[in-house]
Tab-separated table of C-alpha atoms in Angstrom:
chain	number	residue	atom	x	y	z
A	856	ASN	CA	148.448	108.887	-9.112
A	857	ALA	CA	147.577	105.803	-10.275
A	858	GLY	CA	150.868	104.673	-12.050
A	859	VAL	CA	151.181	103.378	-15.635
A	860	ILE	CA	148.276	101.633	-16.399
A	861	GLN	CA	148.417	98.992	-19.311
A	862	THR	CA	145.382	96.823	-20.531
A	863	PRO	CA	144.576	94.398	-20.872
A	864	ARG	CA	146.942	92.399	-18.425
A	865	HIS	CA	146.589	89.119	-20.467
A	866	LYS	CA	145.575	88.662	-23.993
A	867	VAL	CA	145.345	85.538	-25.852
A	868	THR	CA	145.222	85.298	-30.003
A	869	GLY	CA	145.547	82.753	-32.551
A	870	LYS	CA	148.234	83.222	-34.833
A	871	GLY	CA	147.326	85.623	-37.761
A	872	GLN	CA	145.069	87.739	-35.387
A	873	GLU	CA	145.646	91.187	-34.534
A	874	ALA	CA	146.531	92.196	-30.999
A	875	THR	CA	146.244	96.012	-29.767
A	876	LEU	CA	147.910	96.853	-26.357
A	877	TRP	CA	147.313	100.089	-24.485
A	878	CYS	CA	149.022	102.284	-22.227
A	879	GLU	CA	148.174	105.741	-20.093
A	880	PRO	CA	151.154	107.018	-18.835
A	881	ILE	CA	151.405	108.870	-15.545
A	882	SER	CA	149.721	112.040	-16.062
A	883	GLY	CA	152.327	114.847	-17.065
A	884	HIS	CA	155.104	112.755	-18.227
A	885	SER	CA	156.207	113.462	-21.645
A	886	ALA	CA	157.952	110.486	-22.669
A	887	VAL	CA	156.678	106.897	-23.279
A	888	PHE	CA	158.526	103.885	-23.863
A	889	TRP	CA	157.636	100.553	-25.235
A	890	TYR	CA	159.680	97.468	-24.169
A	891	ARG	CA	159.138	93.364	-24.745
A	892	GLN	CA	160.455	91.016	-22.558
A	893	THR	CA	161.092	87.614	-22.808
A	894	ILE	CA	163.327	84.726	-21.281
A	895	VAL	CA	165.433	84.350	-24.146
A	896	GLN	CA	165.624	88.006	-25.155
A	897	GLY	CA	165.176	89.748	-21.931
A	898	LEU	CA	164.097	93.233	-22.175
A	899	GLU	CA	164.118	94.449	-25.655
A	900	PHE	CA	163.519	98.205	-26.751
A	901	LEU	CA	161.001	98.848	-28.999
A	902	THR	CA	159.913	102.225	-29.552
A	903	TYR	CA	159.804	105.737	-27.745
A	904	PHE	CA	157.792	108.715	-27.875
A	905	ARG	CA	158.569	112.504	-26.433
A	906	ASN	CA	155.651	114.777	-26.391
A	907	GLN	CA	153.796	112.513	-28.587
A	908	ALA	CA	156.098	112.549	-31.439
A	909	PRO	CA	157.956	109.229	-32.437
A	910	ILE	CA	161.534	109.761	-31.419
A	911	ASP	CA	163.070	106.306	-31.860
A	912	ASP	CA	161.416	103.074	-33.376
A	913	SER	CA	164.932	101.201	-33.935
A	914	GLY	CA	163.580	98.316	-31.791
A	915	MET	CA	160.291	97.515	-33.954
A	916	PRO	CA	160.007	94.691	-36.173
A	917	LYS	CA	159.190	96.668	-39.039
A	918	GLU	CA	156.486	94.551	-40.820
A	919	ARG	CA	153.833	93.944	-38.264
A	920	PHE	CA	154.556	96.213	-35.547
A	921	SER	CA	153.303	99.590	-34.975
A	922	ALA	CA	153.005	101.911	-32.551
A	923	GLN	CA	151.130	105.391	-31.894
A	924	MET	CA	150.342	108.209	-29.604
A	925	PRO	CA	147.286	110.207	-30.635
A	926	ASN	CA	147.326	112.155	-27.053
A	927	GLN	CA	149.077	112.534	-24.356
A	928	SER	CA	147.014	110.100	-22.259
A	929	HIS	CA	147.634	106.984	-24.000
A	930	SER	CA	149.831	105.027	-26.343
A	931	THR	CA	149.085	101.909	-28.302
A	932	LEU	CA	151.242	99.270	-29.798
A	933	LYS	CA	149.606	97.020	-32.554
A	934	ILE	CA	150.616	93.865	-33.811
A	935	GLN	CA	149.153	92.466	-37.037
A	936	SER	CA	149.081	88.894	-37.777
A	937	THR	CA	150.358	88.009	-34.790
A	938	GLN	CA	152.806	84.895	-34.695
A	939	PRO	CA	153.905	82.670	-31.818
A	940	GLN	CA	157.034	84.197	-31.469
A	941	ASP	CA	155.428	87.327	-30.721
A	942	SER	CA	154.465	85.656	-27.125
A	943	ALA	CA	155.910	88.103	-24.415
A	944	VAL	CA	155.274	90.515	-21.615
A	945	TYR	CA	154.970	93.850	-23.635
A	946	LEU	CA	156.008	96.907	-20.868
A	947	CYS	CA	155.217	100.359	-21.111
A	948	ALA	CA	157.023	103.217	-19.547
A	949	SER	CA	156.682	106.838	-18.766
A	950	SER	CA	158.985	109.487	-17.715
A	951	LEU	CA	158.732	113.163	-16.341
A	952	GLU	CA	161.153	115.211	-18.955
A	953	ARG	CA	164.284	115.386	-20.828
A	954	GLY	CA	167.084	115.395	-18.076
A	955	SER	CA	165.061	113.531	-15.621
A	956	GLU	CA	164.172	110.034	-17.404
A	957	THR	CA	163.561	108.157	-14.223
A	958	LEU	CA	161.497	105.182	-16.011
A	959	TYR	CA	158.017	104.313	-14.308
A	960	PHE	CA	156.966	100.619	-16.038
A	961	GLY	CA	153.481	99.514	-15.860
A	962	SER	CA	152.467	96.179	-14.864
A	963	GLY	CA	152.725	94.934	-18.694
A	964	THR	CA	150.392	92.856	-21.097
A	965	ARG	CA	151.224	89.101	-21.243
A	966	LEU	CA	150.311	88.171	-24.915
A	967	THR	CA	150.041	84.484	-25.946
A	968	VAL	CA	149.945	83.724	-29.533
A	969	LEU	CA	148.788	80.299	-29.870
B	1458	GLY	CA	176.227	95.428	-30.303
B	1459	ASP	CA	175.526	94.928	-26.596
B	1460	GLN	CA	175.891	97.896	-24.695
B	1461	VAL	CA	175.338	97.193	-21.676
B	1462	GLU	CA	177.128	93.949	-19.877
B	1463	GLN	CA	175.634	92.845	-16.541
B	1464	SER	CA	177.363	90.754	-13.945
B	1465	PRO	CA	176.896	88.031	-12.418
B	1466	SER	CA	173.972	86.694	-14.237
B	1467	ALA	CA	172.903	84.903	-10.723
B	1468	LEU	CA	173.779	85.252	-7.217
B	1469	SER	CA	172.700	83.891	-3.927
B	1470	LEU	CA	173.121	85.390	-0.706
B	1471	HIS	CA	172.301	84.395	2.918
B	1472	GLU	CA	170.260	86.871	4.960
B	1473	GLY	CA	171.978	89.489	6.683
B	1474	THR	CA	175.226	89.202	4.033
B	1475	GLY	CA	175.801	91.748	0.867
B	1476	SER	CA	177.286	91.794	-2.320
B	1477	ALA	CA	177.299	94.003	-5.525
B	1478	LEU	CA	176.087	93.971	-8.923
B	1479	ARG	CA	177.988	95.591	-11.870
B	1480	CYS	CA	177.493	96.445	-14.992
B	1481	ASN	CA	179.760	97.659	-17.666
B	1482	PHE	CA	179.236	99.775	-20.889
B	1483	THR	CA	180.388	99.434	-24.205
B	1484	THR	CA	180.095	103.095	-24.734
B	1485	THR	CA	180.226	106.201	-22.920
B	1486	MET	CA	176.649	106.669	-21.000
B	1487	ARG	CA	175.083	109.805	-19.944
B	1488	ALA	CA	172.905	108.260	-16.836
B	1489	VAL	CA	171.893	104.718	-15.313
B	1490	GLN	CA	168.929	103.196	-13.686
B	1491	TRP	CA	168.651	100.484	-11.704
B	1492	PHE	CA	165.517	98.562	-11.159
B	1493	GLN	CA	164.314	95.392	-9.153
B	1494	GLN	CA	161.862	92.779	-10.841
B	1495	ASN	CA	159.863	91.275	-8.187
B	1496	SER	CA	158.058	87.754	-8.128
B	1497	ARG	CA	154.962	89.365	-9.755
B	1498	GLY	CA	157.172	90.777	-12.741
B	1499	SER	CA	156.748	94.458	-11.656
B	1500	LEU	CA	159.560	96.720	-12.294
B	1501	ILE	CA	160.468	99.035	-9.629
B	1502	ASN	CA	162.930	101.943	-10.198
B	1503	LEU	CA	165.736	101.986	-7.270
B	1504	PHE	CA	167.988	105.024	-8.281
B	1505	TYR	CA	168.417	107.177	-11.084
B	1506	LEU	CA	172.196	108.291	-11.341
B	1507	ALA	CA	174.091	110.792	-13.985
B	1508	SER	CA	176.701	110.712	-11.969
B	1509	GLY	CA	178.467	109.715	-8.171
B	1510	THR	CA	176.859	107.726	-5.474
B	1511	LYS	CA	173.311	107.575	-4.414
B	1512	GLU	CA	172.110	105.485	-1.120
B	1513	ASN	CA	168.601	104.343	-0.045
B	1514	GLY	CA	168.664	102.245	3.069
B	1515	ARG	CA	170.789	99.448	2.265
B	1516	LEU	CA	171.204	99.637	-1.275
B	1517	LYS	CA	173.782	102.129	-2.597
B	1518	SER	CA	174.637	102.857	-6.032
B	1519	THR	CA	177.360	104.217	-7.820
B	1520	PHE	CA	177.951	105.430	-11.680
B	1521	ASN	CA	181.189	106.245	-13.014
B	1522	SER	CA	180.947	107.723	-16.756
B	1523	LYS	CA	184.395	108.034	-17.196
B	1524	GLU	CA	185.373	104.444	-16.424
B	1525	SER	CA	181.985	103.322	-18.063
B	1526	TYR	CA	180.654	101.118	-15.044
B	1527	SER	CA	178.037	101.129	-12.461
B	1528	THR	CA	177.468	99.128	-9.346
B	1529	LEU	CA	174.587	98.380	-7.336
B	1530	HIS	CA	175.499	97.263	-3.387
B	1531	ILE	CA	173.086	95.414	-1.181
B	1532	ARG	CA	173.973	94.849	2.284
B	1533	ASP	CA	172.098	93.127	5.075
B	1534	ALA	CA	170.265	91.359	2.548
B	1535	GLN	CA	166.422	90.418	3.403
B	1536	LEU	CA	164.298	87.798	1.846
B	1537	GLU	CA	162.253	90.570	0.023
B	1538	ASP	CA	165.212	91.387	-1.965
B	1539	SER	CA	165.143	88.451	-3.867
B	1540	GLY	CA	164.291	88.922	-7.704
B	1541	THR	CA	165.988	90.222	-10.821
B	1542	TYR	CA	167.687	93.358	-10.593
B	1543	PHE	CA	168.372	95.135	-14.152
B	1544	CYS	CA	170.521	98.165	-14.952
B	1545	ALA	CA	169.492	100.401	-17.923
B	1546	ALA	CA	171.504	103.263	-19.290
B	1547	GLU	CA	171.011	106.062	-22.178
B	1548	ALA	CA	174.024	106.472	-24.451
B	1549	ASN	CA	175.543	109.797	-24.801
B	1550	TYR	CA	175.211	110.425	-28.279
B	1551	GLY	CA	171.616	111.605	-27.784
B	1552	ASN	CA	168.866	109.401	-29.469
B	1553	GLU	CA	167.585	109.011	-25.950
B	1554	LYS	CA	166.962	105.432	-26.203
B	1555	ILE	CA	167.606	103.313	-22.735
B	1556	THR	CA	169.058	99.859	-23.049
B	1557	PHE	CA	168.952	97.207	-20.362
B	1558	GLY	CA	171.634	94.697	-19.098
B	1559	ALA	CA	170.554	90.992	-19.035
B	1560	GLY	CA	169.797	91.391	-15.421
B	1561	THR	CA	170.992	89.471	-12.004
B	1562	LYS	CA	169.001	86.963	-10.744
B	1563	LEU	CA	169.296	87.502	-6.850
B	1564	THR	CA	168.066	84.556	-4.403
B	1565	ILE	CA	168.188	85.502	-0.657
B	1566	LYS	CA	168.340	82.357	1.333
B	1567	PRO	CA	167.372	82.276	5.087
């Protein structure tokens, strides 16, 4: 079991470019969570999927952020027209099932927007 | 508003001593988790509790859902315990979102 895999580990983009972050949950886990971590804001919830269906995206900045989970083996977080304030570590976590929501985190993607 | 209030924000301990970290919740939570974030940034799950107390080695955690708090006790602290500790909880009204506290930065001194 390789754990939750996030790619890339680091991404540098120019202002206005698009960034796509990838997450592969632990095999057999039914839920995928996305969080963003900065020194100022701490760990912020972005969005959450259960059995590939979006459940709660209340933390997503509406205009430029989107997340998909096209199959049970991966989820993507896409940021369009990146801005310097999007710079953060983006963390993905998976959990097994409802009633057993122990979160297992990936190593994160450090996004730097110049 | 903020549902998970974590304290203290920073804590310094000498090796071999112990202390407690605390999270207070402003709404009823159905479960709490505790994590350690190490120097490489990895978040490691320490405990998941729906109620009661769990112990693992030098760590012990309690979750009191009625009084809306959880604690993480560390005893006989070691240098490798340094890091930032987070609690995270899911509200009881069922939208499944898991909210994190602001963290406690723990420094263990020789």
